[in-house]
CSV table of C-alpha atoms (C1' of nucleotides) in Angstrom, one decimal:
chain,number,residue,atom,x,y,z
A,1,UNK,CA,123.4,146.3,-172.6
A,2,UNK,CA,125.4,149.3,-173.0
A,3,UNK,CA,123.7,150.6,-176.1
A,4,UNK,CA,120.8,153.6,-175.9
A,5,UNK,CA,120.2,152.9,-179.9
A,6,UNK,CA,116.1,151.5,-180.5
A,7,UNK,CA,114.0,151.6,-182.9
A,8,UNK,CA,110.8,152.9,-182.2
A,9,UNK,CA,108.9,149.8,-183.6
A,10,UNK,CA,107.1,148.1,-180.7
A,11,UNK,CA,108.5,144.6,-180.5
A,12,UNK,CA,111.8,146.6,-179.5
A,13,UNK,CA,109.7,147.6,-176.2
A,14,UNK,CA,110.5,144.0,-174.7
A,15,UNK,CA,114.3,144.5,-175.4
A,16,UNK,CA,114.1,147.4,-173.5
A,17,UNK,CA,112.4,146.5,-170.8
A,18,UNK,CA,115.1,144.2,-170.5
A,19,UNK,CA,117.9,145.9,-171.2
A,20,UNK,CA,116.9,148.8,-168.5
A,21,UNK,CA,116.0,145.7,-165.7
A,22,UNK,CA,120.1,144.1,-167.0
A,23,UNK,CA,121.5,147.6,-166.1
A,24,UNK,CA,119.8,148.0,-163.1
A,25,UNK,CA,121.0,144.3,-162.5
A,26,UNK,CA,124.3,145.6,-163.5
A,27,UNK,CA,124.4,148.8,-161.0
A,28,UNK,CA,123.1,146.6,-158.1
A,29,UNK,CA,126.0,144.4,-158.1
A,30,UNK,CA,128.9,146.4,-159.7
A,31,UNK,CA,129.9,148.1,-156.7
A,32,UNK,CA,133.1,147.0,-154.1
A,33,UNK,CA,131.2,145.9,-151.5
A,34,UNK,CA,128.7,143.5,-153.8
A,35,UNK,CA,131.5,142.0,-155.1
A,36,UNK,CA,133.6,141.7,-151.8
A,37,UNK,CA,130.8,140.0,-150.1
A,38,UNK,CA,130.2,137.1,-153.0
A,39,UNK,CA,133.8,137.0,-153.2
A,40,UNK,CA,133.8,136.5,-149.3
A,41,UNK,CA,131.2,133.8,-149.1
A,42,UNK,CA,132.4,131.4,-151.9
A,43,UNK,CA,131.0,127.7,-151.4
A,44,UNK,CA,130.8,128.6,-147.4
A,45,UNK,CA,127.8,129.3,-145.5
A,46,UNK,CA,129.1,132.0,-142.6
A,47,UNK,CA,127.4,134.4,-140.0
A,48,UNK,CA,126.6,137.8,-140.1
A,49,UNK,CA,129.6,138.6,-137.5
A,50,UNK,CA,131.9,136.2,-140.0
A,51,UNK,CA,131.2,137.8,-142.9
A,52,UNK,CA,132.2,141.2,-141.0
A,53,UNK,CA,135.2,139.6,-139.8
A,54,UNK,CA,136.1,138.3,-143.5
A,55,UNK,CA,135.7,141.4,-145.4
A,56,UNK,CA,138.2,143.7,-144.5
A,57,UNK,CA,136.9,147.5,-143.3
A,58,UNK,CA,133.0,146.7,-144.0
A,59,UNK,CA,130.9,148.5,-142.0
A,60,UNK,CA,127.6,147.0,-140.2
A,61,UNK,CA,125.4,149.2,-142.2
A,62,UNK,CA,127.2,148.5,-145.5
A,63,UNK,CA,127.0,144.6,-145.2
A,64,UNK,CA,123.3,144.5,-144.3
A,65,UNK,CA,122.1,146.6,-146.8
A,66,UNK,CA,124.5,144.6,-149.9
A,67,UNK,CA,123.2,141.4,-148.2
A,68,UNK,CA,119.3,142.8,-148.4
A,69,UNK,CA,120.5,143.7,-152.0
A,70,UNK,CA,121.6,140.2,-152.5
A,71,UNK,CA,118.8,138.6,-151.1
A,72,UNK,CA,116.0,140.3,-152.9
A,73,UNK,CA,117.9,139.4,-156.3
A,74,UNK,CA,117.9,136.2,-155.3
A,75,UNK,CA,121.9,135.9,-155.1
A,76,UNK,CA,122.5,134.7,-151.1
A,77,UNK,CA,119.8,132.8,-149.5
A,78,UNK,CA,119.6,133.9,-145.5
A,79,UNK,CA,118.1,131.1,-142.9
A,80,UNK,CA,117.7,132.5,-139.8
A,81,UNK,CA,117.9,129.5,-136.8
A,82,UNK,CA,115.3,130.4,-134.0
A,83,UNK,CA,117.8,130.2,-131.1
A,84,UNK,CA,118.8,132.7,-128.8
A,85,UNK,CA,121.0,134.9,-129.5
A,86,UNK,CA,119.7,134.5,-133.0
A,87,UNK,CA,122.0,132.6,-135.4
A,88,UNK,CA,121.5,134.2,-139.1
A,89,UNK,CA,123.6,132.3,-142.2
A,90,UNK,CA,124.1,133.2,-145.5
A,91,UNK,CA,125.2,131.1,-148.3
A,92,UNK,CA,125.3,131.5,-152.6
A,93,UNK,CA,122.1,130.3,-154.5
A,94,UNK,CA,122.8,128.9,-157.6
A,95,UNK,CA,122.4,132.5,-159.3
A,96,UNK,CA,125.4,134.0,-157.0
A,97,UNK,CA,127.3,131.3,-157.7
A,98,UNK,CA,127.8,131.6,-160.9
A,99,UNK,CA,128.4,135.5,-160.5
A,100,UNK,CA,131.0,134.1,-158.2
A,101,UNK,CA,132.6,132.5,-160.9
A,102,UNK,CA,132.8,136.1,-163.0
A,103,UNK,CA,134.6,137.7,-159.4
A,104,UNK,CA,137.1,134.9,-158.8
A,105,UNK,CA,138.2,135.4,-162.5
A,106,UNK,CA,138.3,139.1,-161.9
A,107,UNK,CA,140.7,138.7,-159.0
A,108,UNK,CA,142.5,136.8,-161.1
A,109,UNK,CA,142.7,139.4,-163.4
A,110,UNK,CA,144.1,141.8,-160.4
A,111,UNK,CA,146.7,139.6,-159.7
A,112,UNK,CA,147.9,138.9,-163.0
A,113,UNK,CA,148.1,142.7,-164.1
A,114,UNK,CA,149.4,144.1,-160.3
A,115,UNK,CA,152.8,144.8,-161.7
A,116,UNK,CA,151.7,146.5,-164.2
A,117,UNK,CA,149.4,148.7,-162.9
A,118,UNK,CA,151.7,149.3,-160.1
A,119,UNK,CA,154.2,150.5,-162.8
A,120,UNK,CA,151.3,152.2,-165.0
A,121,UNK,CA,150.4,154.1,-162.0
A,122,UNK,CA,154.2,155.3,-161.1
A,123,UNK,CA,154.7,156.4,-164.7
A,124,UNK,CA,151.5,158.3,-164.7
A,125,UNK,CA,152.1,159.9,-160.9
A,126,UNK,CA,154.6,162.3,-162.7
B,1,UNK,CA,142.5,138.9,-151.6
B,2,UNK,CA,139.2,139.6,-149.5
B,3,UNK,CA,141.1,137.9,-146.2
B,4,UNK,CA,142.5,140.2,-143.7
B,5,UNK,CA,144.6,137.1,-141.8
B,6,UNK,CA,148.8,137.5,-141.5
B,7,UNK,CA,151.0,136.5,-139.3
B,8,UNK,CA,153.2,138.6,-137.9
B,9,UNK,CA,156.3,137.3,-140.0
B,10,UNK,CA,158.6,139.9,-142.3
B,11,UNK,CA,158.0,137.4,-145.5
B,12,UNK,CA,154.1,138.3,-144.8
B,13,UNK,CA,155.2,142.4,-145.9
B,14,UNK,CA,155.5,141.8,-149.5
B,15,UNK,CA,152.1,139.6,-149.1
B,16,UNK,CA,150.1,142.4,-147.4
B,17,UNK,CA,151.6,144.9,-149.4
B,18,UNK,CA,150.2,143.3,-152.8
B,19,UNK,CA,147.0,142.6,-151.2
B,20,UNK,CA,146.4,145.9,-150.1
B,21,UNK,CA,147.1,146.9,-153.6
B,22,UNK,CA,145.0,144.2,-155.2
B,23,UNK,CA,142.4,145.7,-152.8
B,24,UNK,CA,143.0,149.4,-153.9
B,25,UNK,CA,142.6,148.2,-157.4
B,26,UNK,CA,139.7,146.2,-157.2
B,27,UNK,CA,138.1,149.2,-155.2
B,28,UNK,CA,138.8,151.6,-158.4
B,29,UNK,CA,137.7,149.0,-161.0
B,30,UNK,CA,134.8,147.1,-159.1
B,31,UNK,CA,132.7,150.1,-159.7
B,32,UNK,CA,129.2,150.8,-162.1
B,33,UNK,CA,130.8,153.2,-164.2
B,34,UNK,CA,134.2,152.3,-164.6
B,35,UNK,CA,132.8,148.9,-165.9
B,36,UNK,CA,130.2,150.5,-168.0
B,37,UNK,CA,133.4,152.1,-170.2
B,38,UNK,CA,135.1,149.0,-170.0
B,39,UNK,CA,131.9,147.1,-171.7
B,40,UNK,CA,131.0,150.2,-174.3
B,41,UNK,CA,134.9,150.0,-175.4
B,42,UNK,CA,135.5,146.9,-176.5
B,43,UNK,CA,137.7,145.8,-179.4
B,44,UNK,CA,136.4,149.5,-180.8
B,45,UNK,CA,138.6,153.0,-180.6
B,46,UNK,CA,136.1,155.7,-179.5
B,47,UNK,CA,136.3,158.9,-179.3
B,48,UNK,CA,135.1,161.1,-175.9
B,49,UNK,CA,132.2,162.1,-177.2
B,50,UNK,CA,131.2,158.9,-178.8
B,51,UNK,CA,131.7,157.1,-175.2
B,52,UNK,CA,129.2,159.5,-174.2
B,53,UNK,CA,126.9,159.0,-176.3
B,54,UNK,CA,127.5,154.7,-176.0
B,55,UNK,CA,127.0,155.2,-172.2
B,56,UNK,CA,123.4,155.9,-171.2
B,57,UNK,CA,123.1,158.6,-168.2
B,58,UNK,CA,126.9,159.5,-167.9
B,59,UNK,CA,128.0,163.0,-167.1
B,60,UNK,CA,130.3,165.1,-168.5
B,61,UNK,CA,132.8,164.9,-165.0
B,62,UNK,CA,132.2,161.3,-164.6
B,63,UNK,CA,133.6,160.2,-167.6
B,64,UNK,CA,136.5,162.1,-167.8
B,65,UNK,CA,137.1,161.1,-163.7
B,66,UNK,CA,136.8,157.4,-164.7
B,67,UNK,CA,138.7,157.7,-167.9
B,68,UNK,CA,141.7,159.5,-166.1
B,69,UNK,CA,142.0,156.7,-163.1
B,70,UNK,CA,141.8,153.9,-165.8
B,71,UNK,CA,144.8,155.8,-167.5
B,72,UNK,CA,146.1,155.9,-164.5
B,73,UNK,CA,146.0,152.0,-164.1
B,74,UNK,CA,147.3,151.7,-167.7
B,75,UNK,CA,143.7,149.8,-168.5
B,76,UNK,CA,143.2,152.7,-171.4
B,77,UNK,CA,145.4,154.5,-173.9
B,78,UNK,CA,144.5,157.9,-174.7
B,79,UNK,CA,146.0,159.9,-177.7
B,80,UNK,CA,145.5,163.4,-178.4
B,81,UNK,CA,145.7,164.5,-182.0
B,82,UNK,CA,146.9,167.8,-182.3
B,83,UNK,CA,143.8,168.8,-184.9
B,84,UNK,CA,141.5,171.7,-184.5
B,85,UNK,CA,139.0,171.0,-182.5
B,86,UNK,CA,141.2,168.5,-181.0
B,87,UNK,CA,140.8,164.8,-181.5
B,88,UNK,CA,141.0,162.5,-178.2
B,89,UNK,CA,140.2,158.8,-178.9
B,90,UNK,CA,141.0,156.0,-176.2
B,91,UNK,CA,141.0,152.5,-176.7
B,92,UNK,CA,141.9,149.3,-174.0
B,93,UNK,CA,145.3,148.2,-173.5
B,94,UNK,CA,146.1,144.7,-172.9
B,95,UNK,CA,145.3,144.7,-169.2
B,96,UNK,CA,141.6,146.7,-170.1
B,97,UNK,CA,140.8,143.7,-173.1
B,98,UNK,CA,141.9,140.8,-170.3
B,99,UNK,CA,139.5,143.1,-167.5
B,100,UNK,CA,136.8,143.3,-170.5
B,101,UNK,CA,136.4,139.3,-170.7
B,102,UNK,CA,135.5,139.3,-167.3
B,103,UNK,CA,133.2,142.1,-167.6
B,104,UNK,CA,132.0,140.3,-170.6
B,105,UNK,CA,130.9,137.5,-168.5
B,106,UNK,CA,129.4,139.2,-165.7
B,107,UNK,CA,126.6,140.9,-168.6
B,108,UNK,CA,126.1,137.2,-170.2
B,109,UNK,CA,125.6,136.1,-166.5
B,110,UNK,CA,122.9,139.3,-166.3
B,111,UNK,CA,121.2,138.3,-168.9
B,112,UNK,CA,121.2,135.0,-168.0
B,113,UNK,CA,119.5,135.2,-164.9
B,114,UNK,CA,117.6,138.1,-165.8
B,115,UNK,CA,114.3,136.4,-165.2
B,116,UNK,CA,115.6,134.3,-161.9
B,117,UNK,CA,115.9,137.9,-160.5
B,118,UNK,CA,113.1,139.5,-161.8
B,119,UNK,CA,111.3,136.7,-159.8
B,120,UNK,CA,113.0,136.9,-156.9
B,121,UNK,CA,113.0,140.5,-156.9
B,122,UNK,CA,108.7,140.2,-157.2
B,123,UNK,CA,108.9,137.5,-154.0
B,124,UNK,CA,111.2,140.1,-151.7
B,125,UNK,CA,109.0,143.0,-152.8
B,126,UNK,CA,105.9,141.4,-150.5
C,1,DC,C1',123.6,138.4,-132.2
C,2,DG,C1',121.5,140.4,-136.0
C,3,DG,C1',119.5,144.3,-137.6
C,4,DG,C1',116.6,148.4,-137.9
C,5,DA,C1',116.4,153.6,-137.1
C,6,DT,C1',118.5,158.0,-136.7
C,7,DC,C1',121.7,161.5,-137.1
C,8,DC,C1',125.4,163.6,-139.5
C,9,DC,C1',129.3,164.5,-142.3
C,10,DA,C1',132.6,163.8,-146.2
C,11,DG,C1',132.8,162.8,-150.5
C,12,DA,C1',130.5,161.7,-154.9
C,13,DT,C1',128.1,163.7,-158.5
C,14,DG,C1',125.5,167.1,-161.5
C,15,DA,C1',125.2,171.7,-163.6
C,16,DT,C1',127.3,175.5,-165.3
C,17,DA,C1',130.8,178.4,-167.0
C,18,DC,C1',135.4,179.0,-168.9
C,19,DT,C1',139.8,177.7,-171.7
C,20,DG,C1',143.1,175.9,-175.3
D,1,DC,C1',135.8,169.1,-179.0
D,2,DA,C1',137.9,167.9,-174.8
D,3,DG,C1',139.0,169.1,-170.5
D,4,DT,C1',139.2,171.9,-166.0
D,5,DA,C1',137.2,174.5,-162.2
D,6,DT,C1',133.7,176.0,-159.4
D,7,DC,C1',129.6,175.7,-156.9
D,8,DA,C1',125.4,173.5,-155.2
D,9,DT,C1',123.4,169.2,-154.1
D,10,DC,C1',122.6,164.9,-152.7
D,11,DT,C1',123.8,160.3,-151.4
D,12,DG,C1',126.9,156.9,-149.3
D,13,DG,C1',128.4,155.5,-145.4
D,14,DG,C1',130.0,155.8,-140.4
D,15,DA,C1',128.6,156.2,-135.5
D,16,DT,C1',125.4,155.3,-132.3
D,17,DC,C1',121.4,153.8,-129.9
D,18,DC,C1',117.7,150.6,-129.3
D,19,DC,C1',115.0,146.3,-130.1
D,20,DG,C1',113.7,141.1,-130.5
DNA sequence: CGGGATCCCAGATGATACTG
DNA sequence: CAGTATCATCTGGGATCCCG
């Protein structure tokens, strides 16, 4: 995935076709607010105005355009409910749950290591 | 981690203070590049130059910027070897190998639904 | 209420040149 | 070779207003 190295034999042009569309995958959702968002939603199914509630210094314009992101890759599902006002909800596919799974372990991660980068960081800050 | 909710007790400082570090952390990690060295690292020593090279469309700056914060977080150890030309080679710690195997699964989870999004991705796109 | 469109600025990033 | 500094550029992202 991380690798530029091909041959220039043909049946390597499938390999990177996919390889560019996995990095582009990649870049899509490797970014803070991505993450926050799937992070944020778990097994619930919230709002718009909860989801900007739960995420902590999200802007309006942020979280629509990660949720569009989402959506078009096919990792939150949005149902809109004809009322008025409009009620919009958005909840994990299958697909987002399972990158779900890769966040919560990466939070983990955080947590575990916080002392230590907290130390790592003073040490280095002189 | 992505809640924002305390009461106002003095037991809840220590609580928002490691949140709002867990937060500043996953800002500085959560991030395409950042995870891109992560990945192209692995179990491997590399030097600067061969990062580079491993890491399709990275400049120059953003290398070193990424590689200096993840010093900074004590995820990577760099040593200088005082040849001529010098010799810089960095490798993970601890704390970057446990961030790797969560990085590790977010790419098998890429590739894994690589064809789910590619799908998706044709449905949004009309 | 959800969200699109617009304006605008700070900060991210690239290109280039210079140093030990 | 690795790293820093500078400059130019461009994009991310906030603020705001309007619409269904």
């Amino acid at each position: 995935m991380v690798t530029k190295q091909f041959s220039g034999s043909p049946e390597d042009a499938d390999l990177r076709r996919a390889d560019s569309l996995a990095r582009e995958i990649f870049s899509d959702v490797a970014n803070k607010w991505a993450l926050l968002i799937i992070e944020a939603m778990g097994e619930h199914t919230l709002r718009f105005s909860e989801l900007r509630n739960e995420i902590e210094g999200i802007s309006h314009k942020m979280l629509t355009q990660n949720l569009r992101m989402l959506e078009r890759n096919g990792l939150v599902d949005r149902t809109v409910h004809p009322t008025v006002p409009p009620r919009v909800e958005y909840a994990l596919t299958e697909a987002g749950r399972g990158l779900r799974r890769t966040v919560d372990s990466m939070c983990d991660w955080t947590h575990q290591y916080l002392g230590d980068i907290e130390d790592s960081r003073r040490r280095f800050d002189t």
